[in-house]
């Protein structure tokens, strides 16, 4: 029954995926259901490259978009045909499109990707073969049982894996088991491709331990720096993490066994079979004891891992301090100079704040009305009229004073940014000139008399 249910679930999942793809195609290509255009798009390539280049670009972009929509970066030719199947009618040019994409470097053949988990001799041999062009797919038949890797989407997936690991680790690198890495990558083939991509960029290392069984793991860099290499501590951490996962699995098995024993005990009591019920109760007790021992061991291992993680974090902080100290010494800077620079920086910040406050207050004062300015101007005119002038020297002083006052008033008006700035300045200057002329005439009359 379990296998039948799994098969039914797979069929249901495939149907939902096909419906999702069809809905996505109709959004991306509004005329997807147009029979005339569909016939033209589904034909095979013929003629010169310039003749079928637009059709190739159309299918290439559509394949990449559908793969991104499905969150996959590994595709098979048969799978691509299913994506664009229209009632048994499939594009005749798809295989040629895939070959052209591979020739352009937009697809990688699976046999061209080295396996970091294999030995170094095997990796060197594969690279030599790839450089010699001995493993190039030349016909559609060669691709029937193989698959393609989309490099641009592989890069995005690798970045997502690193980001997911960064969310659960606070160190510059982390070590996880191979099974856990497969979960993050989405499968076995996906994990091999992601690991190969990270290893090529110096962001991951494959770990393996052959002690009472094969223990595989991956060390991943979670920072911008590349991994310098692996140490014996990395292998020890892998062993501890592998032990934690094994204990967690064992706890799940014990819990399931305890639940089955409890259900059997209850059923036996209902049937009146006390002997069977006692046997089930004894199994429940043993399961509880086993769970306590397993939990205690799991806690101890997790404490050790926590201590190692704290030590690595402290090491990174100490390394950062050491690098900073070395940089200060190399540049001939002492700590007093650094402290002085910080104080000066704080003073500059405070000065800037004060300037901002003054500018803000000036902006608020700029909202003075024109009537206030006119009243102030009238008061100045009255003061000018009352100033006594006895000699020509006094006349010159008054004229100079009025000129300075006019200049100050003009400057004040310009700072206030009034709407009628030019008009007000002109009126002020006429008023000052008339007052100066009146003062001169009065003084002349006094002298003549």
CSV table of C-alpha atoms in Angstrom, one decimal:
chain,number,residue,atom,x,y,z
A,1,UNK,CA,0.0,0.0,0.0
A,2,UNK,CA,2.9,2.4,0.8
A,3,UNK,CA,4.4,2.0,-2.7
A,4,UNK,CA,1.1,2.4,-4.4
A,5,UNK,CA,0.4,5.6,-2.4
A,6,UNK,CA,3.9,7.0,-3.4
A,7,UNK,CA,3.2,6.3,-7.0
A,8,UNK,CA,-0.1,8.0,-6.8
A,9,UNK,CA,1.5,11.0,-5.2
A,10,UNK,CA,4.1,11.2,-7.9
A,11,UNK,CA,1.5,11.2,-10.6
A,12,UNK,CA,-0.4,13.9,-8.8
A,13,UNK,CA,2.7,16.0,-8.5
A,14,UNK,CA,3.5,15.6,-12.2
A,15,UNK,CA,0.0,16.7,-13.2
A,16,UNK,CA,0.2,19.8,-10.9
A,17,UNK,CA,3.6,20.6,-12.4
A,18,UNK,CA,2.3,20.4,-15.9
A,19,UNK,CA,-0.6,22.7,-15.1
A,20,UNK,CA,1.7,25.2,-13.5
A,21,UNK,CA,4.0,25.1,-16.5
A,22,UNK,CA,1.1,25.6,-18.9
A,23,UNK,CA,-0.2,28.5,-16.9
A,24,UNK,CA,3.2,30.1,-16.8
A,25,UNK,CA,3.6,29.6,-20.6
A,26,UNK,CA,0.4,31.4,-21.3
A,27,UNK,CA,1.6,34.3,-19.2
A,28,UNK,CA,5.0,34.5,-20.8
A,29,UNK,CA,3.7,33.9,-24.4
A,30,UNK,CA,0.2,35.5,-24.7
A,31,UNK,CA,-0.3,33.9,-28.2
A,32,UNK,CA,0.7,30.4,-27.0
A,33,UNK,CA,-2.6,28.9,-28.1
A,34,UNK,CA,-2.6,30.5,-31.5
A,35,UNK,CA,-2.5,27.6,-34.0
A,36,UNK,CA,-0.8,29.5,-36.8
A,37,UNK,CA,2.0,30.8,-34.7
A,38,UNK,CA,2.3,27.5,-32.8
A,39,UNK,CA,2.8,25.7,-36.1
A,40,UNK,CA,5.6,28.1,-37.1
A,41,UNK,CA,7.3,27.8,-33.8
A,42,UNK,CA,7.1,24.0,-33.6
A,43,UNK,CA,8.8,23.4,-36.9
A,44,UNK,CA,12.4,22.2,-37.3
A,45,UNK,CA,15.3,24.4,-38.1
A,46,UNK,CA,16.1,24.7,-41.8
A,47,UNK,CA,18.2,26.9,-44.1
A,48,UNK,CA,21.0,29.2,-42.9
A,49,UNK,CA,21.5,30.2,-39.3
A,50,UNK,CA,20.2,33.7,-39.9
A,51,UNK,CA,16.9,32.1,-41.0
A,52,UNK,CA,16.3,30.2,-37.7
A,53,UNK,CA,18.2,32.4,-35.3
A,54,UNK,CA,15.1,34.3,-34.0
A,55,UNK,CA,13.3,30.9,-33.4
A,56,UNK,CA,16.3,29.6,-31.5
A,57,UNK,CA,16.4,32.7,-29.3
A,58,UNK,CA,12.7,32.3,-28.5
A,59,UNK,CA,13.1,28.7,-27.3
A,60,UNK,CA,16.4,29.3,-25.5
A,61,UNK,CA,14.9,32.1,-23.4
A,62,UNK,CA,11.7,30.1,-22.8
A,63,UNK,CA,13.6,27.1,-21.6
A,64,UNK,CA,15.7,29.2,-19.2
A,65,UNK,CA,12.6,31.0,-17.9
A,66,UNK,CA,10.6,27.7,-17.3
A,67,UNK,CA,13.6,26.2,-15.4
A,68,UNK,CA,13.8,29.3,-13.2
A,69,UNK,CA,10.1,29.1,-12.6
A,70,UNK,CA,10.4,25.5,-11.5
A,71,UNK,CA,13.5,26.3,-9.3
A,72,UNK,CA,15.6,23.7,-11.1
A,73,UNK,CA,18.9,23.9,-12.8
A,74,UNK,CA,19.2,20.3,-14.1
A,75,UNK,CA,17.1,19.4,-17.2
A,76,UNK,CA,16.7,16.4,-19.5
A,77,UNK,CA,15.8,16.6,-23.2
A,78,UNK,CA,12.8,14.4,-22.6
A,79,UNK,CA,11.7,16.6,-19.7
A,80,UNK,CA,11.9,19.7,-21.9
A,81,UNK,CA,9.7,18.0,-24.5
A,82,UNK,CA,7.1,17.4,-21.9
A,83,UNK,CA,7.1,21.1,-20.9
A,84,UNK,CA,6.0,22.2,-24.3
A,85,UNK,CA,3.8,19.2,-25.3
A,86,UNK,CA,0.5,20.4,-26.9
A,87,UNK,CA,-1.7,17.3,-27.2
A,88,UNK,CA,1.1,15.1,-28.4
A,89,UNK,CA,2.7,17.8,-30.6
A,90,UNK,CA,6.2,18.8,-29.5
A,91,UNK,CA,8.6,21.3,-31.0
A,92,UNK,CA,10.8,19.5,-33.6
A,93,UNK,CA,13.7,21.9,-32.9
A,94,UNK,CA,14.2,21.4,-29.2
A,95,UNK,CA,17.0,18.9,-29.4
A,96,UNK,CA,18.9,21.3,-31.8
A,97,UNK,CA,18.2,24.2,-29.5
A,98,UNK,CA,19.8,22.3,-26.6
A,99,UNK,CA,22.8,21.4,-28.7
A,100,UNK,CA,23.2,25.0,-29.7
A,101,UNK,CA,22.9,26.2,-26.1
A,102,UNK,CA,25.6,23.6,-25.1
A,103,UNK,CA,27.9,24.8,-27.9
A,104,UNK,CA,27.4,28.4,-26.6
A,105,UNK,CA,28.3,27.5,-23.1
A,106,UNK,CA,24.8,28.1,-21.8
A,107,UNK,CA,24.4,24.4,-20.8
A,108,UNK,CA,26.9,21.9,-19.3
A,109,UNK,CA,26.7,18.2,-20.1
A,110,UNK,CA,26.7,16.2,-16.9
A,111,UNK,CA,29.7,14.1,-17.9
A,112,UNK,CA,31.7,17.4,-18.2
A,113,UNK,CA,31.2,18.2,-14.6
A,114,UNK,CA,33.8,16.7,-12.3
A,115,UNK,CA,32.8,15.0,-9.0
A,116,UNK,CA,34.7,16.5,-6.0
A,117,UNK,CA,33.8,13.3,-4.1
A,118,UNK,CA,35.9,11.2,-6.5
A,119,UNK,CA,39.6,10.8,-6.2
A,120,UNK,CA,42.0,13.4,-7.5
A,121,UNK,CA,43.3,11.0,-10.2
A,122,UNK,CA,39.7,10.6,-11.5
A,123,UNK,CA,39.2,14.4,-11.5
A,124,UNK,CA,42.5,15.0,-13.4
A,125,UNK,CA,41.6,12.4,-16.0
A,126,UNK,CA,38.1,13.9,-16.5
A,127,UNK,CA,39.6,17.4,-17.0
A,128,UNK,CA,42.1,16.1,-19.6
A,129,UNK,CA,39.3,14.3,-21.5
A,130,UNK,CA,37.2,17.5,-21.4
A,131,UNK,CA,40.0,19.6,-22.7
A,132,UNK,CA,40.6,17.1,-25.5
A,133,UNK,CA,37.0,17.3,-26.5
A,134,UNK,CA,36.5,13.6,-26.2
A,135,UNK,CA,33.2,13.9,-24.3
A,136,UNK,CA,31.3,16.3,-26.4
A,137,UNK,CA,27.7,15.5,-27.3
A,138,UNK,CA,27.4,15.6,-31.0
A,139,UNK,CA,24.1,14.0,-31.6
A,140,UNK,CA,20.7,13.8,-30.0
A,141,UNK,CA,21.1,10.1,-29.4
A,142,UNK,CA,24.0,10.7,-27.0
A,143,UNK,CA,21.8,12.9,-24.8
A,144,UNK,CA,18.9,10.5,-24.4
A,145,UNK,CA,20.1,9.2,-21.0
A,146,UNK,CA,22.1,12.2,-19.9
A,147,UNK,CA,21.1,15.6,-18.5
A,148,UNK,CA,22.1,19.2,-18.8
A,149,UNK,CA,23.2,21.7,-16.1
A,150,UNK,CA,22.3,25.3,-16.5
A,151,UNK,CA,25.3,27.3,-15.2
A,152,UNK,CA,23.5,30.6,-14.5
A,153,UNK,CA,20.8,28.8,-12.4
A,154,UNK,CA,23.4,26.6,-10.7
A,155,UNK,CA,25.2,29.8,-9.5
A,156,UNK,CA,21.9,31.1,-8.1
A,157,UNK,CA,21.3,27.8,-6.3
A,158,UNK,CA,24.8,27.7,-4.9
A,159,UNK,CA,24.3,31.2,-3.5
A,160,UNK,CA,21.0,30.1,-1.9
A,161,UNK,CA,22.6,27.1,-0.2
A,162,UNK,CA,25.3,29.4,1.2
A,163,UNK,CA,22.7,31.9,2.4
A,164,UNK,CA,20.7,29.1,4.0
A,165,UNK,CA,23.7,27.8,5.9
A,166,UNK,CA,24.6,31.4,7.0
A,167,UNK,CA,21.2,31.7,8.6
A,168,UNK,CA,22.0,28.8,11.0
A,169,UNK,CA,25.8,29.4,11.6
A,170,UNK,CA,27.5,32.5,12.9
A,171,UNK,CA,31.1,31.5,12.0
A,172,UNK,CA,33.0,32.2,8.8
A,173,UNK,CA,32.7,28.6,7.7
A,174,UNK,CA,30.7,25.5,8.7
A,175,UNK,CA,30.9,21.7,8.4
A,176,UNK,CA,27.8,19.7,7.5
A,177,UNK,CA,27.2,16.1,6.6
A,178,UNK,CA,26.7,15.0,3.0
A,179,UNK,CA,23.1,14.0,3.6
A,180,UNK,CA,22.3,17.5,5.0
A,181,UNK,CA,24.1,19.1,2.1
A,182,UNK,CA,21.8,17.1,-0.3
A,183,UNK,CA,18.8,18.4,1.5
A,184,UNK,CA,19.9,22.0,1.0
A,185,UNK,CA,20.8,21.4,-2.6
A,186,UNK,CA,17.6,19.5,-3.5
A,187,UNK,CA,18.9,16.0,-4.4
A,188,UNK,CA,21.9,13.9,-5.0
A,189,UNK,CA,22.6,15.2,-8.6
A,190,UNK,CA,22.0,18.7,-7.5
A,191,UNK,CA,24.3,18.3,-4.5
A,192,UNK,CA,27.2,17.1,-6.8
A,193,UNK,CA,26.7,20.0,-9.1
A,194,UNK,CA,26.5,22.6,-6.3
A,195,UNK,CA,29.6,21.1,-4.6
A,196,UNK,CA,31.5,21.2,-7.8
A,197,UNK,CA,30.6,24.8,-8.4
A,198,UNK,CA,31.6,25.9,-4.9
A,199,UNK,CA,34.8,23.9,-5.0
A,200,UNK,CA,35.8,25.5,-8.3
A,201,UNK,CA,35.4,28.9,-6.7
A,202,UNK,CA,37.3,27.9,-3.5
A,203,UNK,CA,34.2,28.1,-1.4
A,204,UNK,CA,33.8,24.5,-0.3
A,205,UNK,CA,35.8,21.3,0.4
A,206,UNK,CA,34.8,17.7,0.4
A,207,UNK,CA,35.4,15.8,3.6
A,208,UNK,CA,35.5,12.0,4.2
A,209,UNK,CA,36.3,9.8,7.1
A,210,UNK,CA,36.8,6.1,6.8
A,211,UNK,CA,36.3,5.0,10.4
A,212,UNK,CA,33.9,2.1,11.0
A,213,UNK,CA,32.0,3.2,8.0
A,214,UNK,CA,32.1,6.0,5.5
A,215,UNK,CA,31.4,9.5,6.8
A,216,UNK,CA,31.0,12.2,4.1
A,217,UNK,CA,30.7,15.9,4.7
A,218,UNK,CA,31.3,19.3,3.2
A,219,UNK,CA,33.1,22.4,4.6
A,220,UNK,CA,31.5,25.6,3.2
A,221,UNK,CA,32.8,29.1,3.5
A,222,UNK,CA,30.1,31.5,4.6
A,223,UNK,CA,32.2,34.7,4.1
A,224,UNK,CA,33.8,36.4,1.1
A,225,UNK,CA,37.1,34.6,1.7
A,226,UNK,CA,38.0,31.3,0.1
A,227,UNK,CA,38.7,28.3,2.2
A,228,UNK,CA,42.4,27.8,2.9
A,229,UNK,CA,42.1,24.1,3.4
A,230,UNK,CA,40.9,21.5,5.8
A,231,UNK,CA,42.3,20.5,9.2
A,232,UNK,CA,42.0,17.6,11.5
A,233,UNK,CA,39.5,19.7,13.6
A,234,UNK,CA,37.2,19.8,10.6
A,235,UNK,CA,37.2,16.0,10.4
A,236,UNK,CA,36.5,15.8,14.2
A,237,UNK,CA,33.6,18.3,13.8
A,238,UNK,CA,32.2,16.2,11.0
A,239,UNK,CA,32.4,13.1,13.1
A,240,UNK,CA,30.5,14.9,16.0
A,241,UNK,CA,27.9,16.3,13.6
A,242,UNK,CA,27.4,12.9,12.0
A,243,UNK,CA,27.0,11.4,15.5
A,244,UNK,CA,24.4,14.1,16.4
A,245,UNK,CA,22.3,13.2,13.3
A,246,UNK,CA,22.6,9.5,14.0
A,247,UNK,CA,21.4,10.0,17.6
A,248,UNK,CA,18.5,12.2,16.4
A,249,UNK,CA,17.5,9.4,14.0
A,250,UNK,CA,17.8,6.9,16.8
A,251,UNK,CA,15.5,9.0,19.0
A,252,UNK,CA,12.9,9.1,16.2
A,253,UNK,CA,13.0,5.3,16.0
A,254,UNK,CA,12.7,4.9,19.8
A,255,UNK,CA,9.7,7.3,19.8
A,256,UNK,CA,8.0,5.3,17.1
A,257,UNK,CA,8.6,2.1,18.9
A,258,UNK,CA,7.3,3.5,22.2
A,259,UNK,CA,4.1,4.7,20.4
A,260,UNK,CA,3.5,1.2,18.9
A,261,UNK,CA,4.1,-0.5,22.2
A,262,UNK,CA,1.6,1.9,23.9
A,263,UNK,CA,-1.0,1.3,21.2
A,264,UNK,CA,-0.5,-2.5,21.6
A,265,UNK,CA,-0.8,-2.3,25.4
A,266,UNK,CA,-4.1,-0.4,25.2
A,267,UNK,CA,-5.5,-2.8,22.6
A,268,UNK,CA,-4.5,-5.8,24.8
A,269,UNK,CA,-6.1,-4.3,27.9
A,270,UNK,CA,-9.4,-3.8,26.0
A,271,UNK,CA,-9.2,-7.4,24.9
A,272,UNK,CA,-8.5,-8.5,28.5
A,273,UNK,CA,-5.0,-9.9,27.7
A,274,UNK,CA,-3.0,-8.8,30.7
A,275,UNK,CA,0.1,-10.8,29.8
A,276,UNK,CA,0.4,-9.2,26.4
A,277,UNK,CA,-0.3,-5.8,28.0
A,278,UNK,CA,2.5,-6.3,30.5
A,279,UNK,CA,4.9,-7.3,27.8
A,280,UNK,CA,4.1,-4.1,25.9
A,281,UNK,CA,4.5,-2.0,29.0
A,282,UNK,CA,7.9,-3.6,29.6
A,283,UNK,CA,8.9,-2.6,26.0
A,284,UNK,CA,7.6,0.9,26.7
A,285,UNK,CA,9.8,1.1,29.8
A,286,UNK,CA,12.9,-0.1,27.9
A,287,UNK,CA,12.2,2.4,25.1
A,288,UNK,CA,12.0,5.2,27.7
A,289,UNK,CA,15.3,4.1,29.3
A,290,UNK,CA,17.0,4.0,25.9
A,291,UNK,CA,15.6,7.4,25.0
A,292,UNK,CA,17.1,8.9,28.2
A,293,UNK,CA,20.5,7.5,27.5
A,294,UNK,CA,20.4,8.6,23.9
A,295,UNK,CA,19.2,12.1,24.9
A,296,UNK,CA,22.0,12.4,27.5
A,297,UNK,CA,24.6,11.5,24.9
A,298,UNK,CA,23.1,13.8,22.4
A,299,UNK,CA,23.3,16.7,24.8
A,300,UNK,CA,26.9,16.0,25.6
A,301,UNK,CA,27.9,16.0,21.9
A,302,UNK,CA,26.0,19.2,21.2
A,303,UNK,CA,27.7,20.9,24.2
A,304,UNK,CA,31.1,19.9,22.7
A,305,UNK,CA,30.0,21.4,19.3
A,306,UNK,CA,28.9,24.6,21.0
A,307,UNK,CA,32.3,24.9,22.7
A,308,UNK,CA,34.1,24.4,19.4
A,309,UNK,CA,31.8,27.0,17.7
A,310,UNK,CA,32.5,29.5,20.5
A,311,UNK,CA,36.2,28.9,20.2
A,312,UNK,CA,36.1,29.5,16.5
A,313,UNK,CA,34.2,32.7,16.9
A,314,UNK,CA,36.7,33.9,19.5
A,315,UNK,CA,39.5,33.0,17.2
A,316,UNK,CA,38.0,35.1,14.5
A,317,UNK,CA,37.7,38.1,16.8
A,318,UNK,CA,41.2,37.7,18.0
A,319,UNK,CA,42.5,37.4,14.4
A,320,UNK,CA,40.6,40.6,13.5
A,321,UNK,CA,42.2,42.5,16.5
A,322,UNK,CA,45.6,41.2,15.5
A,323,UNK,CA,45.2,42.3,11.9
A,324,UNK,CA,44.0,45.8,13.1
A,325,UNK,CA,46.9,46.1,15.5
A,326,UNK,CA,49.4,45.1,12.8
A,327,UNK,CA,47.9,47.6,10.4
A,328,UNK,CA,48.2,50.4,12.9
A,329,UNK,CA,51.9,49.6,13.6
A,330,UNK,CA,52.7,49.3,9.9
A,331,UNK,CA,51.3,52.8,9.3
A,332,UNK,CA,53.1,54.3,12.2
A,333,UNK,CA,50.0,55.2,14.2
A,334,UNK,CA,49.8,55.0,17.9
A,335,UNK,CA,46.7,54.6,20.0
A,336,UNK,CA,46.8,58.2,21.2
A,337,UNK,CA,46.6,59.4,17.7
A,338,UNK,CA,43.6,57.2,17.0
A,339,UNK,CA,41.9,58.5,20.1
A,340,UNK,CA,42.6,62.1,19.0
A,341,UNK,CA,41.2,61.4,15.6
A,342,UNK,CA,38.0,60.0,17.1
A,343,UNK,CA,37.6,63.1,19.4
A,344,UNK,CA,38.1,65.4,16.4
A,345,UNK,CA,35.5,63.4,14.5
A,346,UNK,CA,33.0,63.8,17.3
A,347,UNK,CA,33.7,67.6,17.5
A,348,UNK,CA,33.1,67.9,13.8
A,349,UNK,CA,29.8,66.0,14.1
A,350,UNK,CA,28.7,68.3,17.0
A,351,UNK,CA,29.7,71.4,14.9
A,352,UNK,CA,27.7,70.2,12.0
A,353,UNK,CA,24.7,69.6,14.2
A,354,UNK,CA,24.9,73.2,15.5
A,355,UNK,CA,25.2,74.6,12.0
A,356,UNK,CA,22.1,72.6,11.0
A,357,UNK,CA,20.2,74.0,14.0
A,358,UNK,CA,21.2,77.6,13.0
A,359,UNK,CA,20.2,77.1,9.4
A,360,UNK,CA,16.9,75.7,10.7
A,361,UNK,CA,16.3,78.7,12.8
A,362,UNK,CA,17.1,81.1,9.9
A,363,UNK,CA,14.7,79.2,7.8
A,364,UNK,CA,12.0,79.7,10.4
A,365,UNK,CA,12.9,83.5,10.6
A,366,UNK,CA,12.5,83.8,6.9
A,367,UNK,CA,8.8,83.7,7.3
A,368,UNK,CA,8.5,87.3,8.5
A,369,UNK,CA,5.8,89.3,6.7
A,370,UNK,CA,6.2,92.3,4.5
A,371,UNK,CA,4.3,94.6,6.9
A,372,UNK,CA,6.9,94.1,9.6
A,373,UNK,CA,9.6,95.2,7.2
A,374,UNK,CA,7.7,98.3,6.2
A,375,UNK,CA,7.2,99.3,9.8
A,376,UNK,CA,10.9,98.9,10.5
A,377,UNK,CA,11.7,101.0,7.4
A,378,UNK,CA,9.4,103.8,8.6
A,379,UNK,CA,11.2,103.8,12.0
A,380,UNK,CA,14.5,104.2,10.3
A,381,UNK,CA,13.2,107.1,8.2
A,382,UNK,CA,12.0,108.9,11.4
A,383,UNK,CA,15.4,108.4,13.0
A,384,UNK,CA,17.1,109.8,10.0
A,385,UNK,CA,14.9,112.9,10.0
A,386,UNK,CA,15.8,113.6,13.7
A,387,UNK,CA,19.6,113.4,13.3
A,388,UNK,CA,21.2,116.9,13.8
A,389,UNK,CA,23.6,118.0,11.1
A,390,UNK,CA,25.8,121.1,11.9
A,391,UNK,CA,28.8,121.0,9.6
A,392,UNK,CA,29.7,119.5,6.3
A,393,UNK,CA,31.6,116.9,8.2
A,394,UNK,CA,28.4,116.0,10.0
A,395,UNK,CA,26.6,115.9,6.6
A,396,UNK,CA,29.1,113.4,5.2
A,397,UNK,CA,28.8,111.3,8.4
A,398,UNK,CA,25.0,111.2,8.1
A,399,UNK,CA,25.2,110.3,4.4
A,400,UNK,CA,27.7,107.6,5.1
A,401,UNK,CA,25.6,106.3,8.0
A,402,UNK,CA,22.5,106.3,5.8
A,403,UNK,CA,24.4,104.5,3.1
A,404,UNK,CA,25.6,101.8,5.6
A,405,UNK,CA,22.0,101.4,6.9
A,406,UNK,CA,20.7,101.1,3.4
A,407,UNK,CA,23.3,98.4,2.6
A,408,UNK,CA,22.4,96.6,5.9
A,409,UNK,CA,18.7,96.8,5.1
A,410,UNK,CA,19.3,95.5,1.5
A,411,UNK,CA,21.3,92.6,2.9
A,412,UNK,CA,18.6,91.8,5.4
A,413,UNK,CA,16.0,91.9,2.7
A,414,UNK,CA,18.0,89.6,0.5
A,415,UNK,CA,18.4,87.1,3.4
A,416,UNK,CA,14.7,87.0,4.0
A,417,UNK,CA,14.1,85.9,0.3
A,418,UNK,CA,10.9,88.1,0.0
A,419,UNK,CA,8.8,87.7,-3.1
A,420,UNK,CA,9.2,91.4,-4.0
A,421,UNK,CA,12.8,91.7,-3.1
A,422,UNK,CA,13.8,93.9,-6.0
A,423,UNK,CA,10.9,96.3,-5.5
A,424,UNK,CA,11.6,96.8,-1.8
A,425,UNK,CA,15.3,97.5,-2.4
A,426,UNK,CA,14.5,100.2,-5.0
A,427,UNK,CA,12.1,101.9,-2.6
A,428,UNK,CA,14.6,101.9,0.2
A,429,UNK,CA,17.3,103.4,-2.0
A,430,UNK,CA,14.9,106.2,-3.2
A,431,UNK,CA,14.0,107.0,0.4
A,432,UNK,CA,17.6,107.2,1.5
A,433,UNK,CA,18.6,109.5,-1.4
A,434,UNK,CA,15.7,111.8,-0.8
A,435,UNK,CA,16.6,112.0,2.9
A,436,UNK,CA,20.2,112.7,2.1
A,437,UNK,CA,19.2,115.5,-0.3
A,438,UNK,CA,17.0,117.1,2.3
A,439,UNK,CA,19.7,117.0,4.9
A,440,UNK,CA,22.2,118.7,2.6
A,441,UNK,CA,19.8,121.5,1.7
A,442,UNK,CA,19.1,122.1,5.3
A,443,UNK,CA,22.8,122.4,6.2
A,444,UNK,CA,23.4,124.7,3.3
A,445,UNK,CA,20.7,127.0,4.4
A,446,UNK,CA,22.1,127.0,8.0
A,447,UNK,CA,25.6,127.9,6.7
A,448,UNK,CA,24.3,130.7,4.4
A,449,UNK,CA,22.3,132.3,7.2
